[in-house]
Amino acid sequence: MSEFILIKEGELTLKGLNRRNFEDCLIRNLKRKLKPCGDFDFRAAQSIVYIEPTSQLCDLSAATELARKTFGAAGVARARSCPKDARSIADCAIDYLRAELSAAASFKVESKRSDKRYPLTSIRLSQYVGGEIADAYPAIAVDVHNPELTVNVEIREDYAYVHASNNNAAGGLPVGSSGSAVALLSGGIDSPVAIWMMARRGLRIIPVHFHSPPYTSELAKQKVLDLAQILLPWCEKLTVELIPFTDIQEQIRQHCPEPLFTVISRRFMTRIAAQIAVRNGCGSLVTGENLGQVASQTQDSIAVTQQCVDLPILRPLIGMDKQEIVARARQLGTFDTSVLPYEDCCTVFTPRKPKTKPKLDDVLAAESRLDVESLVRSAILNSTR
Ligand code: ATP
Ligand code: MG
């Protein structure tokens, strides 16, 4: 029988009437992502997406790994199908899992029946298949409490499926199912994690990065592009908009009080990001802000920054501990790139004593000395990809 990749839909199954939309979005994303691995058939039934290779040329291992990085998949397993009678299931496990059963010291069988008319209980089926496996592989012990290997048997509508792969998957909602957002991507630790978190809630992300040549280098820009490349498998598509920020920062430095530099820069970034969002039909902005981390991330600074746009600003890291953010960044593989020591435009123009409680009136008075609209317009006009 055939080998499949089984995708468990998880959270999608809680959706009501619009569940089909989520499922279609997941399948669309999987189809596009798995294309380089060969031709596959996709079919959804009973909260599972079945992905079946159409030829020997398909790279199932690579496809499985890509599927594990697809949001909307709560579990991903590589499995073989077989007829549903107990004998066929035991034979399938003995043959298909030869390498795993030969390598492990102990195992157990775990059965699930989504076909409730099935004549054997899950426990009886597990006992039978376990007994047959133990006879075929005398060197491996049965251990139902702490096995090295778990052999999974799933009785579904059409066939039984056998697998021993871990079920790891990205969870969340399919990218695109929640719409899209513009994310402010710096070269730091936080914003890549924020992007990952909001993509996991189904947002398609357009990242924008502000750079200030010659104060910031090519290497600093490349670092941000590298971060986007690391996030790409989860985000489906990720094209960084590079916005020149030198003029704006020089104008701020010349005309505004130094303690307000950062909050005023942040307001410019926010306005520019919001305009790009509206042009691209995005419903929100995403930042890596984290309450109290630095002067520009106090409640007062956040309020003053938010004031210049109508779009909601999503801040998924707002209540996280730095250690939790770092742990996530390590897990995603962004950490080592994020800590490379290249300057960010914010670090180049950091005030010595930034205001932690900026007053909106002071900020508005300072900004009145700048031609905000034309600075914003020209930054967007000169953005590149
Ligand atoms: P990060 O690790 O994300 O850089 P940070 O602690 O350094 O976070 P700040 O520099 O205060 O925080 O930036 C707060 C948020 O503002 C960032 O998470 C990011 O969303 C946005 N941001 C800052 N600098 C830039 C930039 N050069 N380009 C785009 N967005 C930026
Ligand atoms: Mg930063």
Tab-separated table of C-alpha atoms and ligand atoms in Angstrom:
chain	number	residue	atom	x	y	z
A	1	MET	CA	0.000	0.000	0.000
A	2	SER	CA	1.005	3.635	-0.272
A	3	GLU	CA	2.942	5.927	1.944
A	4	PHE	CA	1.279	9.205	2.896
A	5	ILE	CA	1.899	12.366	4.842
A	6	LEU	CA	-1.006	12.852	7.259
A	7	ILE	CA	-1.738	16.389	8.390
A	8	LYS	CA	-3.950	16.783	11.471
A	9	GLU	CA	-5.946	19.964	11.377
A	10	GLY	CA	-6.135	20.688	15.117
A	11	GLU	CA	-7.504	24.147	15.815
A	12	LEU	CA	-9.197	24.326	12.423
A	13	THR	CA	-11.648	21.673	13.524
A	14	LEU	CA	-13.079	24.119	16.102
A	15	LYS	CA	-14.206	26.470	13.340
A	16	GLY	CA	-17.876	26.533	12.450
A	17	LEU	CA	-19.388	27.227	9.066
A	18	ASN	CA	-16.244	28.801	7.622
A	19	ARG	CA	-14.068	25.821	8.424
A	20	ARG	CA	-13.816	24.968	4.720
A	21	ASN	CA	-12.090	28.307	4.096
A	22	PHE	CA	-9.397	27.484	6.654
A	23	GLU	CA	-8.959	23.996	5.248
A	24	ASP	CA	-8.727	25.295	1.665
A	25	CYS	CA	-6.151	27.854	2.775
A	26	LEU	CA	-4.057	25.156	4.490
A	27	ILE	CA	-4.164	22.936	1.389
A	28	ARG	CA	-3.288	25.851	-0.898
A	29	ASN	CA	-0.244	26.647	1.241
A	30	LEU	CA	0.832	23.002	1.378
A	31	LYS	CA	0.451	22.570	-2.391
A	32	ARG	CA	2.617	25.563	-3.136
A	33	LYS	CA	5.222	24.694	-0.534
A	34	LEU	CA	5.589	21.023	-1.483
A	35	LYS	CA	5.864	21.657	-5.226
A	36	PRO	CA	9.687	21.435	-5.283
A	37	CYS	CA	9.436	17.976	-3.652
A	38	GLY	CA	7.413	16.415	-6.513
A	39	ASP	CA	3.777	15.841	-7.547
A	40	PHE	CA	1.402	14.985	-4.713
A	41	ASP	CA	-2.346	14.403	-4.448
A	42	PHE	CA	-4.133	16.291	-1.682
A	43	ARG	CA	-7.394	15.158	-0.103
A	44	ALA	CA	-9.142	16.227	3.100
A	45	ALA	CA	-11.463	14.050	5.190
A	46	GLN	CA	-12.332	13.789	8.879
A	47	SER	CA	-9.975	16.586	10.036
A	48	ILE	CA	-7.022	15.067	8.187
A	49	VAL	CA	-5.302	16.229	5.014
A	50	TYR	CA	-3.911	13.219	3.159
A	51	ILE	CA	-0.900	13.948	0.990
A	52	GLU	CA	-0.045	11.119	-1.371
A	53	PRO	CA	2.957	11.039	-3.704
A	54	THR	CA	2.027	10.330	-7.320
A	55	SER	CA	5.421	8.837	-8.259
A	56	GLN	CA	8.651	7.395	-6.925
A	57	LEU	CA	10.346	10.698	-7.708
A	58	CYS	CA	8.634	12.500	-4.830
A	59	ASP	CA	10.918	13.411	-1.933
A	60	LEU	CA	8.735	12.418	1.002
A	61	SER	CA	11.305	13.275	3.684
A	62	ALA	CA	11.771	16.829	2.455
A	63	ALA	CA	8.000	17.223	2.020
A	64	THR	CA	7.369	16.017	5.585
A	65	GLU	CA	9.850	18.516	7.011
A	66	LEU	CA	8.241	21.360	5.045
A	67	ALA	CA	4.786	20.258	6.188
A	68	ARG	CA	5.999	20.457	9.809
A	69	LYS	CA	6.677	24.162	9.252
A	70	THR	CA	3.208	24.871	7.878
A	71	PHE	CA	0.847	26.730	10.191
A	72	GLY	CA	-2.591	25.168	10.490
A	73	ALA	CA	-1.084	21.691	10.809
A	74	ALA	CA	-1.426	20.511	14.412
A	75	GLY	CA	0.277	17.185	13.712
A	76	VAL	CA	2.309	15.788	10.830
A	77	ALA	CA	3.066	12.092	10.418
A	78	ARG	CA	4.526	9.996	7.656
A	79	ALA	CA	2.447	6.832	7.483
A	80	ARG	CA	1.698	3.754	5.385
A	81	SER	CA	-1.855	2.690	4.619
A	82	CYS	CA	-3.136	-0.897	4.689
A	83	PRO	CA	-6.450	-2.821	4.823
A	84	LYS	CA	-8.239	-2.490	8.154
A	85	ASP	CA	-8.137	-6.094	9.376
A	86	ALA	CA	-5.807	-6.740	12.316
A	87	ARG	CA	-3.585	-9.208	10.433
A	88	SER	CA	-2.867	-6.737	7.616
A	89	ILE	CA	-2.129	-4.005	10.145
A	90	ALA	CA	0.378	-6.193	12.007
A	91	ASP	CA	2.060	-7.194	8.720
A	92	CYS	CA	2.216	-3.568	7.645
A	93	ALA	CA	3.853	-2.482	10.933
A	94	ILE	CA	6.344	-5.368	10.837
A	95	ASP	CA	7.414	-4.498	7.297
A	96	TYR	CA	7.106	-0.697	7.196
A	97	LEU	CA	8.755	-0.006	10.562
A	98	ARG	CA	11.606	-2.494	10.139
A	99	ALA	CA	14.382	0.069	10.711
A	100	GLU	CA	12.725	1.629	13.776
A	101	LEU	CA	11.788	-1.721	15.361
A	102	SER	CA	15.301	-3.084	14.818
A	103	ALA	CA	16.926	-0.031	16.417
A	104	ALA	CA	14.728	0.520	19.504
A	105	ALA	CA	15.025	-1.298	22.853
A	106	SER	CA	11.317	-1.059	23.730
A	107	PHE	CA	7.991	-0.208	22.113
A	108	LYS	CA	4.264	-0.021	22.548
A	109	VAL	CA	1.349	0.125	20.127
A	110	GLU	CA	-1.229	2.899	20.395
A	111	SER	CA	-4.432	2.540	18.384
A	112	LYS	CA	-7.099	5.110	17.564
A	113	ARG	CA	-10.379	4.429	15.822
A	114	SER	CA	-12.134	7.212	13.997
A	115	ASP	CA	-14.261	4.462	12.418
A	116	LYS	CA	-16.279	3.573	15.507
A	117	ARG	CA	-17.938	0.581	13.782
A	118	TYR	CA	-14.599	-1.180	13.846
A	119	PRO	CA	-15.054	-4.621	15.474
A	120	LEU	CA	-12.050	-4.500	17.858
A	121	THR	CA	-11.577	-2.005	20.693
A	122	SER	CA	-8.422	0.134	20.519
A	123	ILE	CA	-6.907	-1.828	23.408
A	124	ARG	CA	-7.592	-5.218	21.835
A	125	LEU	CA	-6.157	-4.081	18.519
A	126	SER	CA	-3.005	-2.690	20.197
A	127	GLN	CA	-2.554	-5.954	22.124
A	128	TYR	CA	-2.860	-8.025	18.967
A	129	VAL	CA	-0.531	-5.903	16.828
A	130	GLY	CA	1.956	-5.590	19.743
A	131	GLY	CA	2.014	-9.363	20.171
A	132	GLU	CA	2.698	-9.931	16.469
A	133	ILE	CA	5.467	-7.327	16.437
A	134	ALA	CA	7.058	-8.886	19.569
A	135	ASP	CA	7.048	-12.286	17.840
A	136	ALA	CA	8.650	-10.848	14.691
A	137	TYR	CA	11.297	-8.835	16.597
A	138	PRO	CA	12.287	-10.861	19.673
A	139	ALA	CA	15.056	-8.391	20.601
A	140	ILE	CA	12.650	-5.508	21.377
A	141	ALA	CA	10.735	-5.435	24.680
A	142	VAL	CA	7.157	-4.297	25.188
A	143	ASP	CA	6.968	-1.307	27.544
A	144	VAL	CA	3.583	0.396	27.746
A	145	HIS	CA	4.724	3.062	30.242
A	146	ASN	CA	7.941	4.465	28.874
A	147	PRO	CA	8.612	3.030	25.412
A	148	GLU	CA	11.438	4.196	23.208
A	149	LEU	CA	9.221	3.737	20.162
A	150	THR	CA	5.469	4.191	19.815
A	151	VAL	CA	3.816	2.413	16.914
A	152	ASN	CA	0.656	4.311	16.003
A	153	VAL	CA	-2.291	2.623	14.348
A	154	GLU	CA	-5.139	4.800	13.114
A	155	ILE	CA	-8.335	3.194	11.856
A	156	ARG	CA	-9.937	5.609	9.425
A	157	GLU	CA	-12.862	5.477	7.031
A	158	ASP	CA	-11.024	3.927	4.090
A	159	TYR	CA	-7.871	2.293	5.426
A	160	ALA	CA	-5.747	1.772	8.497
A	161	TYR	CA	-2.617	3.927	8.791
A	162	VAL	CA	0.561	2.883	10.573
A	163	HIS	CA	3.369	5.217	11.632
A	164	ALA	CA	6.028	5.746	14.245
A	165	SER	CA	7.116	9.264	13.349
A	166	ASN	CA	6.898	12.063	15.871
A	167	ASN	CA	3.870	14.216	15.342
A	168	ASN	CA	5.666	17.572	15.658
A	169	ALA	CA	4.053	20.401	13.765
A	170	ALA	CA	3.767	24.174	13.839
A	171	GLY	CA	0.136	24.460	15.023
A	172	GLY	CA	-1.800	27.713	14.661
A	173	LEU	CA	-3.872	28.867	11.690
A	174	PRO	CA	-2.932	28.731	7.993
A	175	VAL	CA	-1.052	31.802	6.790
A	176	GLY	CA	-3.496	34.076	4.975
A	177	SER	CA	-6.589	32.864	6.811
A	178	SER	CA	-6.501	35.928	9.114
A	179	GLY	CA	-5.625	38.404	6.338
A	180	SER	CA	-2.341	40.266	6.151
A	181	ALA	CA	-0.254	42.721	8.160
A	182	VAL	CA	2.825	44.891	7.790
A	183	ALA	CA	5.501	43.932	10.331
A	184	LEU	CA	8.342	46.201	11.432
A	185	LEU	CA	11.416	44.011	11.199
A	186	SER	CA	14.603	45.270	12.846
A	187	GLY	CA	17.762	43.209	13.034
A	188	GLY	CA	17.181	42.448	16.720
A	189	ILE	CA	16.024	39.382	18.596
A	190	ASP	CA	12.424	40.427	19.137
A	191	SER	CA	10.808	41.381	15.856
A	192	PRO	CA	11.575	38.081	14.023
A	193	VAL	CA	9.888	36.224	16.884
A	194	ALA	CA	6.912	38.613	16.697
A	195	ILE	CA	6.561	37.929	12.965
A	196	TRP	CA	6.629	34.178	13.536
A	197	MET	CA	3.973	34.447	16.240
A	198	MET	CA	1.580	36.491	14.127
A	199	ALA	CA	2.115	34.309	11.045
A	200	ARG	CA	1.110	31.431	13.316
A	201	ARG	CA	-2.177	33.224	13.946
A	202	GLY	CA	-2.846	33.169	10.214
A	203	LEU	CA	-1.439	36.526	9.079
A	204	ARG	CA	0.378	36.911	5.811
A	205	ILE	CA	3.275	39.219	6.649
A	206	ILE	CA	4.854	42.041	4.675
A	207	PRO	CA	8.055	42.961	6.543
A	208	VAL	CA	9.403	46.517	6.381
A	209	HIS	CA	12.884	47.451	7.484
A	210	PHE	CA	14.217	50.975	7.979
A	211	HIS	CA	17.866	51.554	7.229
A	212	SER	CA	20.033	54.654	7.384
A	213	PRO	CA	22.984	54.441	5.016
A	214	PRO	CA	25.767	55.428	5.414
A	215	TYR	CA	25.208	55.225	9.192
A	216	THR	CA	24.030	51.633	8.801
A	217	SER	CA	26.003	49.238	6.621
A	218	GLU	CA	25.245	46.733	3.849
A	219	LEU	CA	25.962	44.012	6.408
A	220	ALA	CA	23.206	45.316	8.684
A	221	LYS	CA	20.770	45.215	5.756
A	222	GLN	CA	21.897	41.739	4.734
A	223	LYS	CA	21.350	40.531	8.294
A	224	VAL	CA	17.676	41.515	8.053
A	225	LEU	CA	17.301	39.775	4.698
A	226	ASP	CA	18.918	36.679	6.249
A	227	LEU	CA	16.424	36.798	9.131
A	228	ALA	CA	13.564	36.920	6.634
A	229	GLN	CA	15.055	33.937	4.808
A	230	ILE	CA	15.094	31.930	8.067
A	231	LEU	CA	11.433	32.811	8.730
A	232	LEU	CA	10.343	32.147	5.148
A	233	PRO	CA	9.320	28.455	5.464
A	234	TRP	CA	6.720	29.354	8.112
A	235	CYS	CA	5.536	32.570	6.485
A	236	GLU	CA	4.936	31.168	2.967
A	237	LYS	CA	6.070	34.408	1.322
A	238	LEU	CA	8.174	37.181	2.832
A	239	THR	CA	9.476	40.077	0.745
A	240	VAL	CA	11.227	42.738	2.795
A	241	GLU	CA	10.482	46.373	1.916
A	242	LEU	CA	13.632	48.399	2.603
A	243	ILE	CA	12.831	51.983	3.558
A	244	PRO	CA	15.507	54.688	3.532
A	245	PHE	CA	15.404	56.442	6.896
A	246	THR	CA	18.531	58.627	6.821
A	247	ASP	CA	16.811	61.885	5.826
A	248	ILE	CA	14.139	61.503	8.443
A	249	GLN	CA	16.619	60.796	11.213
A	250	GLU	CA	18.844	63.705	10.219
A	251	GLN	CA	15.832	66.046	10.193
A	252	ILE	CA	14.783	64.816	13.631
A	253	ARG	CA	18.303	65.317	14.940
A	254	GLN	CA	18.472	68.860	13.609
A	255	HIS	CA	15.045	70.059	14.707
A	256	CYS	CA	13.782	68.039	17.675
A	257	PRO	CA	14.834	67.767	21.336
A	258	GLU	CA	17.213	64.871	21.844
A	259	PRO	CA	15.185	63.017	24.539
A	260	LEU	CA	12.340	62.651	21.992
A	261	PHE	CA	14.468	61.300	19.103
A	262	THR	CA	13.447	57.684	19.575
A	263	VAL	CA	9.732	58.196	20.043
A	264	ILE	CA	9.563	60.550	17.057
A	265	SER	CA	11.525	58.080	14.890
A	266	ARG	CA	9.131	55.370	16.001
A	267	ARG	CA	6.163	57.512	14.951
A	268	PHE	CA	7.676	57.993	11.506
A	269	MET	CA	8.242	54.253	11.153
A	270	THR	CA	4.675	53.635	12.238
A	271	ARG	CA	3.181	56.154	9.790
A	272	ILE	CA	5.210	54.767	6.887
A	273	ALA	CA	4.340	51.174	7.779
A	274	ALA	CA	0.651	52.126	8.048
A	275	GLN	CA	0.636	53.684	4.569
A	276	ILE	CA	2.264	50.588	3.110
A	277	ALA	CA	-0.285	48.479	4.980
A	278	VAL	CA	-3.248	50.372	3.561
A	279	ARG	CA	-1.854	50.154	0.008
A	280	ASN	CA	-1.512	46.406	0.363
A	281	GLY	CA	-4.903	45.811	1.975
A	282	CYS	CA	-3.387	44.899	5.358
A	283	GLY	CA	-5.483	45.171	8.504
A	284	SER	CA	-2.780	45.802	11.108
A	285	LEU	CA	0.848	46.452	11.996
A	286	VAL	CA	3.069	44.061	13.953
A	287	THR	CA	6.046	45.038	16.123
A	288	GLY	CA	8.394	43.263	18.504
A	289	GLU	CA	7.653	45.693	21.337
A	290	ASN	CA	7.805	44.355	24.860
A	291	LEU	CA	6.471	46.372	27.791
A	292	GLY	CA	9.160	48.160	29.760
A	293	GLN	CA	12.107	46.730	27.777
A	294	VAL	CA	13.470	50.142	26.740
A	295	ALA	CA	12.379	53.791	26.983
A	296	SER	CA	10.367	53.604	23.769
A	297	GLN	CA	8.377	50.667	25.111
A	298	THR	CA	6.808	52.172	28.233
A	299	GLN	CA	3.042	52.629	28.313
A	300	ASP	CA	3.425	56.370	27.651
A	301	SER	CA	5.766	55.863	24.691
A	302	ILE	CA	3.543	53.177	23.231
A	303	ALA	CA	0.519	55.469	23.561
A	304	VAL	CA	2.310	58.367	21.842
A	305	THR	CA	3.484	56.059	19.044
A	306	GLN	CA	0.053	54.512	18.510
A	307	GLN	CA	-1.561	57.973	18.373
A	308	CYS	CA	-0.287	58.739	14.850
A	309	VAL	CA	-2.154	55.880	13.102
A	310	ASP	CA	-5.634	54.350	13.070
A	311	LEU	CA	-4.571	50.778	12.294
A	312	PRO	CA	-4.284	48.427	15.244
A	313	ILE	CA	-0.690	47.630	16.223
A	314	LEU	CA	-0.278	43.995	17.260
A	315	ARG	CA	2.512	43.371	19.772
A	316	PRO	CA	2.616	39.634	20.423
A	317	LEU	CA	5.679	39.888	22.720
A	318	ILE	CA	4.203	42.588	24.948
A	319	GLY	CA	3.922	40.437	28.071
A	320	MET	CA	6.741	37.963	27.485
A	321	ASP	CA	9.896	37.615	29.489
A	322	LYS	CA	13.129	38.295	27.602
A	323	GLN	CA	14.269	34.751	28.344
A	324	GLU	CA	11.131	33.338	26.759
A	325	ILE	CA	11.717	35.454	23.655
A	326	VAL	CA	15.350	34.327	23.458
A	327	ALA	CA	14.341	30.682	23.870
A	328	ARG	CA	11.866	31.018	21.012
A	329	ALA	CA	14.443	32.800	18.824
A	330	ARG	CA	16.900	29.951	19.416
A	331	GLN	CA	14.246	27.416	18.552
A	332	LEU	CA	13.419	29.225	15.298
A	333	GLY	CA	17.090	29.590	14.400
A	334	THR	CA	16.992	33.407	14.241
A	335	PHE	CA	18.961	34.071	17.441
A	336	ASP	CA	22.510	33.643	16.094
A	337	THR	CA	21.802	36.016	13.214
A	338	SER	CA	19.980	38.527	15.435
A	339	VAL	CA	22.953	38.915	17.779
A	340	LEU	CA	25.446	39.698	14.996
A	341	PRO	CA	26.885	43.079	16.005
A	342	TYR	CA	25.708	45.309	13.147
A	343	GLU	CA	24.199	48.679	13.936
A	344	ASP	CA	20.467	49.389	13.605
A	345	CYS	CA	19.230	52.858	12.610
A	346	CYS	CA	17.838	53.257	16.140
A	347	THR	CA	21.167	52.515	17.773
A	348	VAL	CA	22.968	55.078	15.589
A	349	PHE	CA	20.706	57.917	16.722
A	350	THR	CA	20.100	56.833	20.316
A	351	PRO	CA	19.591	59.813	22.645
A	352	ARG	CA	21.696	59.859	25.810
A	353	LYS	CA	18.606	60.295	27.996
A	354	PRO	CA	15.470	59.145	26.149
A	355	LYS	CA	12.160	60.224	27.678
A	356	THR	CA	10.345	57.314	29.281
A	357	LYS	CA	7.182	59.407	29.729
A	358	PRO	CA	6.924	61.513	26.586
A	359	LYS	CA	4.029	63.987	26.457
A	360	LEU	CA	2.005	63.979	23.270
A	361	ASP	CA	1.876	67.812	23.205
A	362	ASP	CA	5.691	68.028	23.347
A	363	VAL	CA	6.007	65.461	20.575
A	364	LEU	CA	3.453	67.260	18.376
A	365	ALA	CA	5.236	70.570	18.971
A	366	ALA	CA	8.566	69.025	17.973
A	367	GLU	CA	7.079	67.396	14.875
A	368	SER	CA	5.532	70.707	13.772
A	369	ARG	CA	9.067	71.798	12.881
A	370	LEU	CA	9.279	68.989	10.296
A	371	ASP	CA	7.512	68.441	7.007
A	372	VAL	CA	6.152	65.113	8.164
A	373	GLU	CA	4.032	64.381	5.104
A	374	SER	CA	6.714	64.943	2.528
A	375	LEU	CA	9.319	63.011	4.530
A	376	VAL	CA	6.936	60.053	4.736
A	377	ARG	CA	6.052	60.295	1.050
A	378	SER	CA	9.655	60.439	-0.073
A	379	ALA	CA	10.691	57.476	2.132
A	380	ILE	CA	7.947	55.339	0.616
A	381	LEU	CA	8.780	56.508	-2.906
A	382	ASN	CA	12.404	55.524	-2.468
A	383	SER	CA	11.778	52.165	-0.848
A	384	THR	CA	13.266	49.089	-2.491
A	385	ARG	CA	12.818	45.322	-2.229
B	1	ATP	P1	14.234	44.050	18.281
B	1	ATP	O1	14.949	42.903	18.870
B	1	ATP	O2	13.044	43.668	17.536
B	1	ATP	O3	15.145	44.965	17.512
B	1	ATP	P2	14.430	45.940	20.416
B	1	ATP	O4	14.317	45.552	21.804
B	1	ATP	O5	15.759	46.246	19.843
B	1	ATP	O6	13.698	44.862	19.523
B	1	ATP	P3	13.505	48.554	19.611
B	1	ATP	O7	14.760	48.833	18.881
B	1	ATP	O8	13.023	49.495	20.614
B	1	ATP	O9	13.432	47.125	20.275
B	1	ATP	O10	12.359	48.370	18.536
B	1	ATP	C1	11.052	48.040	18.884
B	1	ATP	C2	10.347	47.538	17.634
B	1	ATP	O11	10.350	48.553	16.627
B	1	ATP	C3	11.079	46.360	16.993
B	1	ATP	O12	10.709	45.139	17.573
B	1	ATP	C4	10.608	46.479	15.570
B	1	ATP	O13	9.307	45.946	15.419
B	1	ATP	C5	10.556	47.977	15.362
B	1	ATP	N1	11.843	48.454	14.795
B	1	ATP	C6	12.905	48.976	15.443
B	1	ATP	N2	13.898	49.291	14.584
B	1	ATP	C7	13.452	48.979	13.356
B	1	ATP	C8	13.993	49.067	12.037
B	1	ATP	N3	15.216	49.548	11.818
B	1	ATP	N4	13.251	48.625	11.009
B	1	ATP	C9	12.007	48.127	11.220
B	1	ATP	N5	11.446	48.026	12.425
B	1	ATP	C10	12.156	48.440	13.493
B	2	MG	MG	15.836	46.805	17.565
